[in-house]
Amino acid sequence: MKGIAILGSTGSVGVTTLDVVSRFPERFRVVAMAAGKNLEVLVEQVRRFRPELVSVATAELARDLKTRLGGEKIDILYGTDGAVAVATHCDAQFVMSAIVGAAGLRPTLAAAKAGKDVGFANKETLVIAGEVMTRAVHEAGVNLLPVDSEHNAIFQCLEGRQRGTVKRIILTASGGPFLKLPLDRFVTVTVAEALKHPTWRMGAKITIDSASLMNKGLEVIEARWLFDLPAEQISVVIHPQSVVHSMVEMIDGSVIAEMAIPDMAIPVAYALAYPERLPMTHLKPLSLAECGPLTFEKPDFNRFPCLRLAFDALNAAGTMPCALNAANEVMVAAFLAGEAQFLDIARNIETVMLRHSNQPARTLEDLIETDGWARAQARELLGLHTHAA
Ligand SMILES: NC(=O)c1ccc[n+]([C@@H]2O[C@H](COP(=O)([O-])OP(=O)(O)OC[C@H]3O[C@@H](n4cnc5c(N)ncnc54)[C@H](OP(=O)(O)O)[C@@H]3O)[C@@H](O)[C@H]2O)c1
């Protein structure tokens, strides 16, 4: 019986993880869960999965949760320390890292340092602190199992291959809802339009990132750390059907792809059961004959400047990816709140990057400082000095 801790249990990946866990009760037991503010969903999850420990974002929410749970015998914590306690729970062998954004950094790092295998959905952690995180993973000798469908695909394609035989990896991108939108229409893009992802159902932040292609940019940086490859060996191709989840090109010209229906249950199940595989018999099988033509095209860096900015940050290295991520988190929150236009996202991130004096990113402290600085810069650009993202 594998003990599972879930960071971000109430989110899209968290709910999918619980669904997979519930289908294999003889293999998995949920021992701890961390969420943010969604007590409605969390209370139901606690009653159903009976973890020993649960954590929420604030002390006030923790008090409210305690009242709602009445006499349930469970430890309730809050804040970053609470999420760290969930990530390091003594009965957890596997931690699903699915908190969105920089809030996932400390608990994910703590999980690796505590010797837990990590199912890795929270890409922002590797964008911010790739060097610090991968060092912790190597020192602790744990598995970092990619849950992002693209990285999970590459992980599977690379299994059993020798490093030197890989020429490059090719991340596929659906292109999001604005793939064919004329450039002059981007100025009037609404939140509702940006939230309509053509192939995946996901949380709001990653859906906006997918519309701007920043999600692919973050994934390029994530891939650099997960697979220890330089930017020149990482490329992106647009594939609107989201059937080929990514590919690896070998030095002899062979290209190995992983394909499946676009359902996060597949990479989640892969990470949970690694190195075994779970029979996911409830899922619709992939029928290539039914899904129609599979198409591929080059990404347009002019229409999607966020992708270019992410490659720039990766090439700059140091604290630049952290600055990019922090500015993006502030801008996406502002866009979702109706306080910024879609085009402001890339524009303000670029300004923050131009202002940033890049430093080596060796310690968590270097990164926390940059994160705070870049958030303040992005807020200043928005004219929202006191507004927290
Ligand atoms: N969704 C996907 O299909 C998908 C695919 C690949 C990668 N990812 C990555 O996985 C991560 C999660 O994505 P998602 O789509 O599942 O996001 P989501 O639906 O927005 O869920 C985010 C989760 O994080 C929790 N959270 C937010 N702030 C928190 C805090 N300060 N402390 C504790 N918990 C906090 C939320 O809690 P409340 O809701 O309770 O506030 C929620 O459980 C992201 O990094 C994303 O890029 C997602």
Coordinates of C-alpha atoms and ligand atoms in Angstrom, one line a residue:
M1 CA 0.0 0.0 0.0
K2 CA 1.6 3.3 -1.1
G3 CA 1.0 6.3 1.1
I4 CA 0.1 9.4 -1.0
A5 CA 0.3 13.1 0.0
I6 CA -1.4 15.5 -2.4
L7 CA -0.4 19.2 -2.6
G8 CA -3.3 21.0 -4.3
S9 CA -5.9 18.3 -3.8
T10 CA -8.8 20.6 -4.7
G11 CA -7.4 21.6 -8.1
S12 CA -7.7 20.0 -11.5
V13 CA -4.6 17.7 -11.1
G14 CA -5.4 17.1 -7.5
V15 CA -9.0 15.9 -8.3
T16 CA -7.7 13.7 -11.1
T17 CA -5.1 12.2 -8.7
L18 CA -7.8 11.4 -6.2
D19 CA -10.0 9.9 -8.9
V20 CA -7.1 7.6 -10.0
V21 CA -6.3 6.7 -6.3
S22 CA -10.0 5.8 -5.7
R23 CA -10.0 3.3 -8.5
F24 CA -7.1 1.3 -6.9
P25 CA -7.9 1.3 -3.2
E26 CA -5.7 -1.9 -2.7
R27 CA -2.6 0.0 -3.9
F28 CA -2.9 3.6 -2.6
R29 CA -3.9 5.3 0.6
V30 CA -4.2 9.1 0.9
V31 CA -2.4 10.2 4.1
A32 CA -2.2 14.0 3.8
M33 CA -3.7 16.7 1.6
A34 CA -3.0 20.4 1.2
A35 CA -5.3 22.9 -0.5
G36 CA -5.8 26.6 -0.7
K37 CA -9.2 28.1 -0.1
N38 CA -11.8 25.7 -1.6
L39 CA -13.3 24.3 1.6
E40 CA -16.5 23.0 -0.1
V41 CA -14.5 20.5 -2.1
L42 CA -11.9 19.9 0.6
V43 CA -14.5 18.9 3.2
E44 CA -15.9 16.3 0.8
Q45 CA -12.4 15.0 0.0
V46 CA -11.6 14.6 3.7
R47 CA -14.8 12.7 4.4
R48 CA -14.2 10.4 1.5
F49 CA -10.4 9.8 1.7
R50 CA -9.9 10.2 5.5
P51 CA -6.3 11.6 5.5
E52 CA -4.5 12.0 8.8
L53 CA -3.4 15.6 8.0
V54 CA -4.8 18.4 6.0
S55 CA -3.6 21.9 5.4
V56 CA -5.2 25.1 4.0
A57 CA -3.9 28.5 3.0
T58 CA -4.6 30.5 6.2
A59 CA -5.3 30.3 9.9
E60 CA -8.8 31.6 9.4
L61 CA -9.6 28.9 6.8
A62 CA -8.1 26.2 9.1
R63 CA -10.5 27.3 11.9
D64 CA -13.5 27.3 9.4
L65 CA -12.4 23.8 8.2
K66 CA -12.2 22.5 11.8
T67 CA -15.8 23.8 12.5
R68 CA -17.1 22.2 9.3
L69 CA -15.4 18.9 10.0
G70 CA -17.0 18.8 13.5
G71 CA -15.8 15.7 15.4
E72 CA -13.6 14.2 12.6
K73 CA -10.2 13.0 14.0
I74 CA -7.7 14.8 11.8
D75 CA -4.8 17.3 12.2
I76 CA -5.4 20.6 10.5
L77 CA -2.6 23.0 9.7
Y78 CA -2.2 26.0 7.4
G79 CA 0.1 28.2 5.3
T80 CA 3.5 27.2 3.8
D81 CA 4.4 25.3 7.0
G82 CA 1.2 23.3 6.8
A83 CA 1.8 22.4 3.1
V84 CA 5.4 21.4 4.0
A85 CA 4.1 19.1 6.8
V86 CA 1.8 17.5 4.2
A87 CA 4.7 17.1 1.8
T88 CA 6.9 15.4 4.5
H89 CA 4.2 13.3 6.2
C90 CA 6.0 10.2 7.6
D91 CA 3.5 7.8 6.0
A92 CA 3.8 9.3 2.5
Q93 CA 6.1 7.6 0.0
F94 CA 4.8 9.6 -2.9
V95 CA 3.9 13.3 -3.1
M96 CA 1.8 14.7 -5.9
S97 CA 3.0 18.3 -6.4
A98 CA 0.0 20.1 -7.9
I99 CA -0.2 23.4 -6.1
V100 CA -0.3 26.1 -8.8
G101 CA 2.5 28.7 -9.0
A102 CA 5.4 29.7 -6.7
A103 CA 3.3 28.6 -3.6
G104 CA 4.3 25.0 -4.5
L105 CA 8.1 25.6 -4.3
R106 CA 8.9 25.1 -0.6
P107 CA 6.6 22.1 -0.1
T108 CA 7.9 20.4 -3.3
L109 CA 11.5 21.0 -2.3
A110 CA 10.7 19.7 1.2
A111 CA 9.2 16.5 -0.2
A112 CA 12.3 15.7 -2.2
K113 CA 14.6 16.5 0.7
A114 CA 12.5 14.2 3.0
G115 CA 13.1 11.3 0.5
K116 CA 9.7 11.2 -1.1
D117 CA 9.2 10.3 -4.8
V118 CA 7.6 13.4 -6.4
G119 CA 4.9 13.4 -9.1
F120 CA 5.7 16.7 -10.6
A121 CA 2.9 18.8 -12.0
N122 CA 3.9 22.2 -10.5
K123 CA 6.1 23.3 -13.3
E124 CA 6.7 26.7 -11.8
T125 CA 8.9 25.1 -9.2
L126 CA 11.5 24.0 -11.8
V127 CA 11.2 27.3 -13.7
I128 CA 12.0 29.3 -10.5
A129 CA 14.5 26.9 -8.8
G130 CA 15.6 24.3 -11.4
E131 CA 19.1 24.1 -10.1
V132 CA 18.2 24.0 -6.4
M133 CA 15.4 21.5 -6.9
T134 CA 17.3 19.0 -9.1
R135 CA 20.3 19.2 -6.7
A136 CA 17.9 18.2 -3.8
V137 CA 16.5 15.4 -5.9
H138 CA 19.9 14.0 -6.7
E139 CA 21.2 14.3 -3.2
A140 CA 18.1 12.5 -1.8
G141 CA 18.1 9.9 -4.5
V142 CA 14.4 10.2 -5.1
N143 CA 12.4 9.9 -8.4
L144 CA 11.1 13.1 -10.0
L145 CA 8.2 11.8 -12.1
P146 CA 6.8 14.3 -14.6
V147 CA 3.1 14.6 -14.7
D148 CA 2.8 17.4 -17.3
S149 CA 1.7 15.3 -20.2
E150 CA 4.5 16.5 -22.5
H151 CA 7.3 15.8 -20.0
N152 CA 5.6 12.5 -19.1
A153 CA 5.7 11.6 -22.8
I154 CA 9.4 12.5 -23.1
F155 CA 10.2 10.6 -19.9
Q156 CA 8.5 7.5 -21.4
C157 CA 10.3 8.0 -24.8
L158 CA 13.7 8.2 -23.0
E159 CA 13.3 5.2 -20.9
G160 CA 16.1 2.7 -21.6
R161 CA 17.9 5.1 -24.1
Q162 CA 21.5 6.2 -23.7
R163 CA 21.9 9.9 -23.2
G164 CA 24.3 10.4 -26.0
T165 CA 21.9 8.9 -28.5
V166 CA 19.3 11.7 -28.1
K167 CA 19.5 14.5 -30.6
R168 CA 16.7 16.7 -29.3
I169 CA 13.3 16.6 -27.6
I170 CA 10.2 18.0 -29.3
L171 CA 7.5 19.4 -27.1
T172 CA 4.1 19.5 -28.7
A173 CA 1.7 22.4 -28.0
S174 CA -2.0 22.6 -28.8
G175 CA -1.6 26.3 -29.7
G176 CA -4.5 27.2 -27.4
P177 CA -7.7 29.0 -28.3
F178 CA -5.9 31.8 -30.3
L179 CA -3.8 29.7 -32.6
K180 CA -5.6 31.2 -35.7
L181 CA -6.6 34.5 -34.2
P182 CA -5.4 37.5 -36.4
L183 CA -2.7 39.6 -34.7
D184 CA -5.0 42.7 -34.6
R185 CA -7.7 40.8 -32.7
F186 CA -5.4 40.0 -29.7
V187 CA -6.0 43.5 -28.3
T188 CA -9.6 42.8 -27.6
V189 CA -9.2 39.2 -26.3
T190 CA -11.6 38.6 -23.3
V191 CA -11.0 36.4 -20.2
A192 CA -13.9 34.1 -21.3
E193 CA -12.3 33.6 -24.7
A194 CA -8.9 32.9 -23.2
L195 CA -10.4 30.3 -20.8
K196 CA -11.8 28.3 -23.6
H197 CA -9.1 25.7 -24.2
P198 CA -9.7 23.6 -27.2
T199 CA -8.4 20.2 -25.9
W200 CA -7.7 20.3 -22.1
R201 CA -9.8 21.1 -19.0
M202 CA -7.4 22.7 -16.5
G203 CA -7.1 25.3 -13.8
A204 CA -7.5 29.0 -14.7
K205 CA -3.8 30.0 -14.5
I206 CA -2.5 27.2 -16.8
T207 CA -5.4 27.8 -19.2
I208 CA -4.4 31.5 -19.6
D209 CA -0.7 30.4 -19.9
S210 CA -1.8 28.0 -22.7
A211 CA -3.6 30.9 -24.5
S212 CA -0.4 33.0 -24.4
L213 CA 1.9 30.0 -25.0
M214 CA 3.7 30.9 -21.8
N215 CA 2.7 27.5 -20.7
K216 CA 4.9 26.0 -23.4
G217 CA 7.7 28.4 -22.5
L218 CA 7.5 27.3 -18.9
E219 CA 7.6 23.7 -20.1
V220 CA 10.7 24.4 -22.2
I221 CA 12.5 25.6 -19.0
E222 CA 11.0 22.6 -17.0
A223 CA 12.3 20.2 -19.7
R224 CA 15.8 21.8 -19.4
W225 CA 16.0 20.7 -15.8
L226 CA 14.0 17.4 -15.9
F227 CA 16.1 16.1 -18.8
D228 CA 19.3 18.0 -18.3
L229 CA 19.4 19.4 -21.8
P230 CA 20.5 22.8 -23.2
A231 CA 18.0 25.1 -25.0
E232 CA 19.4 24.1 -28.4
Q233 CA 18.2 20.5 -27.8
I234 CA 14.6 21.5 -26.9
S235 CA 12.1 22.5 -29.6
V236 CA 8.4 23.2 -29.8
V237 CA 5.9 22.2 -32.5
I238 CA 2.2 23.1 -32.6
H239 CA 0.0 20.1 -32.7
P240 CA -3.7 21.2 -32.2
Q241 CA -5.2 17.7 -31.7
S242 CA -3.1 17.0 -28.5
V243 CA -2.7 13.3 -29.4
V244 CA 1.0 13.2 -29.8
H245 CA 2.1 14.4 -26.3
S246 CA 5.7 14.9 -27.3
M247 CA 8.6 13.3 -29.1
V248 CA 12.3 12.5 -28.9
E249 CA 14.5 12.6 -32.0
M250 CA 17.5 10.2 -31.8
I251 CA 20.9 10.8 -33.5
D252 CA 20.1 8.2 -36.2
G253 CA 17.0 10.1 -37.3
S254 CA 14.4 8.0 -35.6
V255 CA 11.7 10.0 -33.8
I256 CA 9.9 8.3 -30.9
A257 CA 6.5 9.7 -29.9
E258 CA 4.1 9.0 -27.1
M259 CA 0.4 9.2 -28.0
A260 CA -2.8 9.0 -26.0
I261 CA -6.2 10.7 -25.6
P262 CA -5.8 14.1 -23.9
D263 CA -6.6 13.0 -20.4
M264 CA -4.4 13.9 -17.4
A265 CA -5.5 10.6 -15.7
I266 CA -2.9 8.8 -17.9
P267 CA 0.3 10.7 -16.8
V268 CA -1.1 10.9 -13.2
A269 CA -1.5 7.1 -13.1
Y270 CA 1.9 6.6 -14.6
A271 CA 3.6 8.7 -11.9
L272 CA 1.6 7.1 -9.1
A273 CA 2.4 3.6 -10.1
Y274 CA 5.9 4.0 -11.5
P275 CA 7.7 1.8 -12.5
E276 CA 4.6 -0.3 -12.8
R277 CA 1.5 0.5 -14.9
L278 CA -2.1 0.7 -13.9
P279 CA -4.9 -0.8 -16.1
M280 CA -6.9 2.3 -16.9
T281 CA -9.8 0.4 -18.4
H282 CA -12.4 3.1 -17.8
L283 CA -10.7 5.5 -20.3
K284 CA -11.7 5.7 -24.0
P285 CA -8.9 4.1 -26.0
L286 CA -7.1 6.2 -28.6
S287 CA -8.5 5.5 -32.0
L288 CA -6.2 7.0 -34.7
A289 CA -8.7 6.1 -37.4
E290 CA -11.4 8.2 -35.6
C291 CA -9.5 11.2 -34.4
G292 CA -8.9 12.5 -38.0
P293 CA -5.7 14.1 -39.4
L294 CA -2.9 14.9 -37.0
T295 CA -1.3 18.2 -38.0
F296 CA 2.0 19.9 -37.0
E297 CA 3.2 23.5 -37.6
K298 CA 5.9 25.9 -36.4
P299 CA 5.1 28.2 -33.5
D300 CA 4.8 31.9 -34.4
F301 CA 7.0 33.8 -32.0
N302 CA 5.6 37.2 -33.2
R303 CA 2.1 36.4 -32.3
F304 CA 3.1 34.5 -29.1
P305 CA 5.9 36.6 -27.6
C306 CA 5.7 34.8 -24.3
L307 CA 7.3 31.7 -25.8
R308 CA 10.2 33.8 -27.1
L309 CA 10.6 35.4 -23.7
A310 CA 10.8 32.0 -22.0
F311 CA 13.6 30.9 -24.4
D312 CA 15.3 34.2 -23.7
A313 CA 15.0 33.6 -19.9
L314 CA 16.3 30.0 -20.3
N315 CA 19.3 31.3 -22.3
A316 CA 20.0 34.0 -19.8
A317 CA 19.8 31.4 -16.9
G318 CA 20.5 32.5 -13.3
T319 CA 17.5 34.3 -11.7
M320 CA 16.0 35.4 -15.0
P321 CA 13.5 32.4 -15.3
C322 CA 12.4 33.2 -11.7
A323 CA 11.8 36.9 -12.7
L324 CA 9.9 35.7 -15.8
N325 CA 7.7 33.4 -13.8
A326 CA 6.9 35.9 -11.0
A327 CA 6.0 38.6 -13.5
N328 CA 3.8 36.1 -15.4
E329 CA 2.0 35.0 -12.2
V330 CA 1.2 38.7 -11.4
M331 CA 0.1 39.5 -14.9
V332 CA -2.1 36.4 -15.3
A333 CA -3.8 37.1 -12.0
A334 CA -4.4 40.7 -13.1
F335 CA -5.8 39.6 -16.5
L336 CA -8.1 37.1 -14.8
A337 CA -9.3 39.9 -12.4
G338 CA -10.0 42.3 -15.4
E339 CA -7.1 44.6 -14.4
A340 CA -4.9 44.0 -17.5
Q341 CA -5.4 43.3 -21.2
F342 CA -4.1 40.1 -22.7
L343 CA -1.3 41.9 -24.6
D344 CA -0.1 43.5 -21.3
I345 CA 1.0 40.0 -20.1
A346 CA 3.9 39.7 -22.5
R347 CA 4.6 43.4 -22.6
N348 CA 5.0 43.8 -18.8
I349 CA 7.0 40.5 -18.5
E350 CA 9.4 41.8 -21.1
T351 CA 9.8 45.1 -19.2
V352 CA 10.5 43.3 -15.9
M353 CA 13.1 41.1 -17.6
L354 CA 14.8 44.1 -19.2
R355 CA 14.9 45.7 -15.7
H356 CA 16.2 42.6 -14.0
S357 CA 19.9 42.5 -13.1
N358 CA 20.5 38.7 -13.6
Q359 CA 22.4 36.9 -10.8
P360 CA 23.4 33.2 -10.3
A361 CA 20.6 31.2 -8.7
R362 CA 22.3 28.9 -6.3
T363 CA 20.2 29.3 -3.1
L364 CA 16.6 29.5 -2.3
E365 CA 17.2 32.9 -0.8
D366 CA 18.5 34.3 -4.1
L367 CA 15.3 33.1 -5.8
I368 CA 12.9 34.3 -3.1
E369 CA 14.4 37.8 -3.4
T370 CA 14.1 37.8 -7.2
D371 CA 10.5 36.5 -7.0
G372 CA 9.5 39.4 -4.6
W373 CA 11.4 42.0 -6.7
A374 CA 9.8 40.9 -10.0
R375 CA 6.3 40.7 -8.5
A376 CA 6.7 44.3 -7.1
Q377 CA 7.9 45.4 -10.6
A378 CA 5.0 43.8 -12.4
R379 CA 2.5 45.4 -9.9
E380 CA 4.2 48.8 -10.3
L381 CA 3.7 48.4 -14.1
L382 CA 0.1 47.7 -13.5
G383 CA -0.3 50.6 -11.2
L384 CA -1.4 48.2 -8.5
H385 CA 1.2 48.8 -5.8
T386 CA -0.8 47.3 -3.0
H387 CA -2.5 44.5 -4.9
A388 CA -1.2 41.0 -4.1
A389 CA -1.2 38.4 -6.9
Ligands
LIG1 N1 -4.6 21.0 -15.0 C1 -3.8 20.3 -15.8 O1 -4.2 19.5 -16.6 C2 -2.3 20.5 -15.7 C3 -1.5 19.8 -16.6 C4 -0.1 19.9 -16.5 C5 0.5 20.6 -15.4 N2 -0.3 21.3 -14.6 C6 0.3 22.1 -13.5 O2 -0.2 21.6 -12.3 C7 -0.3 22.7 -11.3 C8 -1.7 22.7 -10.9 O3 -2.6 23.0 -12.0 P1 -4.2 22.9 -11.9 O4 -4.7 23.1 -13.3 O5 -4.5 21.7 -11.1 O6 -4.5 24.2 -11.0 P2 -5.8 24.6 -10.2 O7 -6.9 23.8 -10.7 O8 -5.9 26.0 -10.3 O9 -5.5 24.0 -8.8 C9 -4.5 24.6 -8.0 C10 -4.4 24.0 -6.6 O10 -3.4 24.7 -5.9 C11 -4.0 25.0 -4.6 N3 -3.4 26.2 -4.1 C12 -3.3 27.5 -4.7 N4 -2.6 28.3 -3.9 C13 -2.3 27.6 -2.8 C14 -1.6 27.9 -1.6 N5 -1.1 29.1 -1.3 N6 -1.4 26.9 -0.6 C15 -1.9 25.7 -0.8 N7 -2.6 25.3 -2.0 C16 -2.8 26.3 -2.9 C17 -5.5 25.3 -5.0 O11 -6.3 25.3 -3.8 P3 -7.8 25.9 -3.8 O12 -8.4 25.6 -5.1 O13 -8.4 25.2 -2.6 O14 -7.6 27.4 -3.5 C18 -5.7 24.1 -5.9 O15 -5.9 22.9 -5.1 C19 0.1 23.9 -12.1 O16 1.5 24.2 -11.8 C20 0.0 23.6 -13.6 O17 0.9 24.3 -14.4 C21 -1.7 21.2 -14.7

